Tab-separated table of C-alpha atoms in Angstrom:
chain	number	residue	atom	x	y	z
A	1	MET	CA	-64.347	-23.510	-50.943
A	2	GLU	CA	-64.246	-23.515	-47.192
A	3	MET	CA	-61.415	-21.772	-45.288
A	4	ASN	CA	-59.770	-23.574	-42.367
A	5	TYR	CA	-60.089	-20.712	-39.859
A	6	ASP	CA	-63.536	-19.303	-40.641
A	7	ASP	CA	-64.838	-20.433	-37.261
A	8	ILE	CA	-62.242	-18.446	-35.202
A	9	ILE	CA	-61.150	-15.558	-37.415
A	10	ASN	CA	-63.516	-12.998	-35.867
A	11	LEU	CA	-63.201	-14.036	-32.220
A	12	PRO	CA	-61.609	-11.558	-29.717
A	13	HIS	CA	-57.950	-12.028	-28.803
A	14	HIS	CA	-57.450	-14.195	-25.710
A	15	GLU	CA	-56.267	-12.382	-22.569
A	16	SER	CA	-54.819	-14.552	-19.778
A	17	ARG	CA	-56.150	-14.025	-16.293
A	18	ARG	CA	-53.030	-15.508	-14.661
A	19	HIS	CA	-50.254	-13.813	-16.625
A	20	PRO	CA	-50.373	-10.048	-17.227
A	21	ARG	CA	-49.583	-8.788	-20.707
A	22	MET	CA	-45.836	-8.280	-21.279
A	23	SER	CA	-44.665	-4.722	-21.971
A	24	MET	CA	-43.204	-3.956	-25.406
A	25	LEU	CA	-39.796	-3.259	-23.791
A	26	ASN	CA	-39.673	-6.659	-22.059
A	27	ARG	CA	-40.934	-8.344	-25.186
A	28	ALA	CA	-38.165	-6.737	-27.268
A	29	ALA	CA	-35.532	-7.733	-24.670
A	30	GLN	CA	-36.234	-11.382	-25.428
A	31	PHE	CA	-34.746	-10.894	-28.864
A	32	ALA	CA	-31.715	-8.814	-27.820
A	33	PRO	CA	-28.290	-10.241	-28.719
A	34	PHE	CA	-26.643	-12.364	-26.062
A	35	ALA	CA	-22.940	-11.918	-25.235
A	36	ALA	CA	-21.788	-15.351	-24.133
A	37	LEU	CA	-18.212	-14.190	-23.454
A	38	THR	CA	-18.622	-11.246	-21.114
A	39	GLY	CA	-15.439	-9.157	-20.999
A	40	TYR	CA	-13.900	-10.799	-24.061
A	41	ASP	CA	-13.942	-7.541	-26.072
A	42	ASP	CA	-12.240	-5.712	-23.182
A	43	ALA	CA	-9.547	-8.395	-22.960
A	44	ILE	CA	-8.861	-8.152	-26.710
A	45	GLU	CA	-8.644	-4.359	-26.507
A	46	GLU	CA	-6.234	-4.532	-23.547
A	47	THR	CA	-4.018	-7.047	-25.351
A	48	SER	CA	-3.820	-4.880	-28.450
A	49	ARG	CA	-2.897	-1.745	-26.459
A	50	LEU	CA	0.738	-0.881	-27.125
A	51	THR	CA	3.274	-0.046	-24.441
A	52	ASP	CA	6.875	1.146	-24.620
A	53	ARG	CA	9.831	-0.586	-23.039
A	54	MET	CA	11.916	1.366	-20.548
A	55	ILE	CA	15.220	2.255	-22.208
A	56	ASP	CA	18.533	1.695	-20.486
A	57	LEU	CA	20.489	4.929	-20.339
A	58	ASP	CA	24.119	4.916	-21.379
A	59	SER	CA	26.742	6.195	-18.964
A	60	ASP	CA	27.078	9.647	-20.609
A	61	VAL	CA	23.364	10.360	-20.212
A	62	LYS	CA	23.483	9.157	-16.599
A	63	VAL	CA	26.394	11.523	-15.887
A	64	ASP	CA	24.456	14.439	-17.412
A	65	LEU	CA	21.392	13.569	-15.327
A	66	ASP	CA	23.521	13.374	-12.167
A	67	ARG	CA	24.963	16.843	-12.900
A	68	THR	CA	21.486	18.284	-13.514
A	69	MET	CA	20.226	16.669	-10.307
A	70	ALA	CA	23.172	18.138	-8.334
A	71	LEU	CA	22.489	21.598	-9.795
A	72	LEU	CA	18.801	21.240	-8.916
A	73	ARG	CA	19.721	20.281	-5.326
A	74	SER	CA	21.960	23.348	-4.997
A	75	ILE	CA	19.230	25.655	-6.326
A	76	LEU	CA	16.722	24.170	-3.872
A	77	ASP	CA	19.185	24.492	-0.951
A	78	ASP	CA	20.457	27.985	-1.763
A	79	SER	CA	17.456	29.960	-2.872
A	80	GLY	CA	14.559	28.088	-1.311
A	81	SER	CA	12.569	28.843	-4.455
A	82	LEU	CA	10.838	26.236	-6.580
A	83	PRO	CA	12.841	25.944	-9.797
A	84	GLN	CA	11.009	25.164	-13.017
A	85	VAL	CA	12.151	22.032	-14.871
A	86	THR	CA	11.190	19.937	-17.862
A	87	ILE	CA	11.239	16.246	-16.960
A	88	THR	CA	10.821	13.247	-19.246
A	89	PHE	CA	10.123	10.105	-17.267
A	90	PHE	CA	8.825	6.562	-17.651
A	91	ILE	CA	5.446	5.557	-16.216
A	92	PRO	CA	5.153	1.765	-15.749
A	93	ASP	CA	1.883	0.235	-16.984
A	94	VAL	CA	-0.319	-1.200	-14.244
A	95	TYR	CA	-1.670	-4.105	-16.295
A	96	LYS	CA	1.168	-5.315	-18.525
A	97	ASP	CA	4.913	-5.109	-19.180
A	98	GLY	CA	6.219	-1.771	-20.372
A	99	GLY	CA	4.625	1.618	-19.976
A	100	SER	CA	4.763	5.083	-21.490
A	101	TYR	CA	6.945	8.169	-21.453
A	102	ASN	CA	5.634	11.489	-20.232
A	103	THR	CA	7.214	14.937	-20.490
A	104	ILE	CA	6.046	17.652	-18.126
A	105	LYS	CA	7.088	21.218	-17.430
A	106	THR	CA	6.684	21.835	-13.734
A	107	ARG	CA	8.270	23.172	-10.583
A	108	VAL	CA	10.184	20.972	-8.131
A	109	LYS	CA	9.419	21.173	-4.423
A	110	SER	CA	12.187	18.891	-3.161
A	111	ILE	CA	14.327	15.834	-3.757
A	112	ASP	CA	13.829	12.900	-1.393
A	113	ASP	CA	17.106	10.974	-1.073
A	114	VAL	CA	15.558	8.227	1.046
A	115	GLU	CA	12.786	7.323	-1.421
A	116	ARG	CA	14.985	8.438	-4.345
A	117	CYS	CA	12.332	10.588	-5.979
A	118	VAL	CA	11.642	14.146	-7.096
A	119	ILE	CA	8.658	15.688	-5.322
A	120	LEU	CA	6.471	18.186	-7.169
A	121	PRO	CA	4.369	20.919	-5.502
A	122	ASP	CA	1.153	18.909	-6.000
A	123	GLY	CA	2.654	15.976	-4.056
A	124	GLN	CA	3.379	13.817	-7.098
A	125	LYS	CA	6.550	11.762	-6.723
A	126	ILE	CA	8.678	10.858	-9.733
A	127	PRO	CA	11.208	8.076	-9.074
A	128	ILE	CA	14.707	9.237	-10.027
A	129	SER	CA	15.335	5.850	-11.664
A	130	ASN	CA	12.457	6.541	-14.108
A	131	ILE	CA	13.781	9.956	-15.252
A	132	VAL	CA	15.415	9.818	-18.690
A	133	ASP	CA	15.848	13.560	-19.312
A	134	MET	CA	15.700	16.704	-17.214
A	135	THR	CA	16.502	20.328	-17.949
A	136	ILE	CA	16.310	23.263	-15.586
A	137	ASN	CA	14.393	26.088	-17.215
A	138	THR	CA	15.665	29.613	-16.765
A	139	LYS	CA	13.576	32.643	-17.567
Protein backbone atom coordinates (compact mmCIF):
# COMPACT_ATOMS: atom_id res chain seq x y z
CA MET A 1 0.00 0.00 0.00
CA GLU A 2 1.41 3.31 -1.07
CA MET A 3 1.16 6.39 1.20
CA ASN A 4 0.09 9.72 -0.31
CA TYR A 5 2.97 11.78 1.12
CA ASP A 6 5.94 9.42 0.77
CA ASP A 7 7.54 11.70 -1.80
CA ILE A 8 7.66 14.80 0.50
CA ILE A 9 7.69 13.45 4.05
CA ASN A 10 11.47 13.66 4.49
CA LEU A 11 12.09 16.97 2.72
CA PRO A 12 13.38 19.97 4.79
CA HIS A 13 10.87 22.57 5.97
CA HIS A 14 10.47 25.47 3.54
CA GLU A 15 11.93 28.81 4.67
CA SER A 16 10.74 31.92 2.80
CA ARG A 17 13.36 34.30 1.53
CA ARG A 18 10.93 37.24 1.40
CA HIS A 19 9.16 36.93 4.75
CA PRO A 20 11.20 36.40 7.93
CA ARG A 21 10.00 33.78 10.38
CA MET A 22 7.40 35.14 12.84
CA SER A 23 8.36 35.17 16.53
CA MET A 24 6.41 32.91 18.90
CA LEU A 25 5.03 36.01 20.69
CA ASN A 26 3.65 37.53 17.47
CA ARG A 27 2.33 34.16 16.40
CA ALA A 28 0.48 33.74 19.71
CA ALA A 29 -0.95 37.29 19.45
CA GLN A 30 -2.87 36.23 16.35
CA PHE A 31 -5.00 33.99 18.51
CA ALA A 32 -5.54 36.42 21.41
CA PRO A 33 -9.16 37.31 22.23
CA PHE A 34 -10.52 40.40 20.54
CA ALA A 35 -12.56 42.96 22.51
CA ALA A 36 -14.95 44.44 19.96
CA LEU A 37 -16.55 46.81 22.50
CA THR A 38 -13.62 48.68 23.99
CA GLY A 39 -14.62 50.38 27.25
CA TYR A 40 -17.88 48.46 27.59
CA ASP A 41 -16.75 46.73 30.82
CA ASP A 42 -15.76 50.11 32.30
CA ALA A 43 -19.15 51.60 31.40
CA ILE A 44 -20.97 48.68 33.05
CA GLU A 45 -18.84 49.01 36.18
CA GLU A 46 -19.49 52.78 36.37
CA THR A 47 -23.24 52.27 35.97
CA SER A 48 -23.34 49.70 38.75
CA ARG A 49 -21.39 51.93 41.17
CA LEU A 50 -23.74 53.16 43.89
CA THR A 51 -24.00 56.75 45.04
CA ASP A 52 -25.94 58.39 47.86
CA ARG A 53 -28.42 61.20 47.46
CA MET A 54 -27.79 64.42 49.36
CA ILE A 55 -30.27 64.63 52.22
CA ASP A 56 -32.28 67.75 52.91
CA LEU A 57 -31.73 68.89 56.48
CA ASP A 58 -34.73 69.78 58.59
CA SER A 59 -34.90 73.19 60.23
CA ASP A 60 -33.78 71.97 63.69
CA VAL A 61 -30.57 70.49 62.30
CA LYS A 62 -29.92 73.68 60.31
CA VAL A 63 -30.34 75.77 63.48
CA ASP A 64 -27.87 73.52 65.33
CA LEU A 65 -25.37 73.81 62.47
CA ASP A 66 -25.75 77.61 62.44
CA ARG A 67 -25.05 77.73 66.20
CA THR A 68 -21.98 75.50 65.82
CA MET A 69 -20.76 77.64 62.92
CA ALA A 70 -21.22 80.83 65.00
CA LEU A 71 -19.30 79.27 67.91
CA LEU A 72 -16.54 78.21 65.51
CA ARG A 73 -16.33 81.77 64.13
CA SER A 74 -16.01 83.21 67.65
CA ILE A 75 -13.25 80.73 68.55
CA LEU A 76 -11.36 81.61 65.36
CA ASP A 77 -11.77 85.37 65.99
CA ASP A 78 -10.97 85.34 69.71
CA SER A 79 -8.12 82.92 70.14
CA GLY A 80 -6.53 82.82 66.71
CA SER A 81 -5.92 79.12 67.26
CA LEU A 82 -7.04 76.38 64.90
CA PRO A 83 -9.91 74.57 66.62
CA GLN A 84 -10.33 70.85 66.03
CA VAL A 85 -13.70 69.76 64.60
CA THR A 86 -15.41 66.66 63.30
CA ILE A 87 -17.24 67.41 60.06
CA THR A 88 -19.58 65.18 58.09
CA PHE A 89 -20.13 66.51 54.59
CA PHE A 90 -21.42 65.49 51.18
CA ILE A 91 -19.04 65.05 48.24
CA PRO A 92 -20.85 65.26 44.87
CA ASP A 93 -19.90 62.55 42.36
CA VAL A 94 -18.09 63.83 39.28
CA TYR A 95 -19.62 61.34 36.85
CA LYS A 96 -23.23 60.79 37.94
CA ASP A 97 -26.03 62.07 40.18
CA GLY A 98 -25.49 61.72 43.90
CA GLY A 99 -22.23 61.33 45.75
CA SER A 100 -20.91 60.13 49.08
CA TYR A 101 -20.65 61.28 52.67
CA ASN A 102 -17.31 61.74 54.36
CA THR A 103 -16.53 62.34 58.03
CA ILE A 104 -13.18 63.86 58.95
CA LYS A 105 -11.58 65.02 62.16
CA THR A 106 -9.47 68.05 61.37
CA ARG A 107 -8.58 71.59 62.31
CA VAL A 108 -10.25 74.63 60.75
CA LYS A 109 -8.13 77.48 59.43
CA SER A 110 -10.92 79.92 58.59
CA ILE A 111 -14.46 80.41 57.35
CA ASP A 112 -14.88 82.18 54.01
CA ASP A 113 -18.20 84.05 53.99
CA VAL A 114 -17.86 85.09 50.35
CA GLU A 115 -17.39 81.57 48.96
CA ARG A 116 -19.46 80.13 51.83
CA CYS A 117 -16.97 77.42 52.74
CA VAL A 118 -14.85 76.16 55.62
CA ILE A 119 -11.13 76.25 54.86
CA LEU A 120 -8.85 73.60 56.34
CA PRO A 121 -5.11 74.05 57.02
CA ASP A 122 -4.18 72.00 53.93
CA GLY A 123 -6.19 74.39 51.71
CA GLN A 124 -9.16 72.07 51.22
CA LYS A 125 -12.47 73.94 51.03
CA ILE A 126 -15.69 72.36 52.25
CA PRO A 127 -18.85 74.14 51.05
CA ILE A 128 -21.04 75.06 54.03
CA SER A 129 -24.10 73.90 52.08
CA ASN A 130 -22.62 70.36 51.92
CA ILE A 131 -22.03 70.07 55.70
CA VAL A 132 -24.63 67.88 57.43
CA ASP A 133 -23.00 67.61 60.88
CA MET A 134 -20.24 69.40 62.74
CA THR A 135 -19.00 69.21 66.30
CA ILE A 136 -16.22 71.21 67.89
CA ASN A 137 -13.86 68.88 69.72
CA THR A 138 -12.53 69.95 73.09
CA LYS A 139 -9.60 68.26 74.74
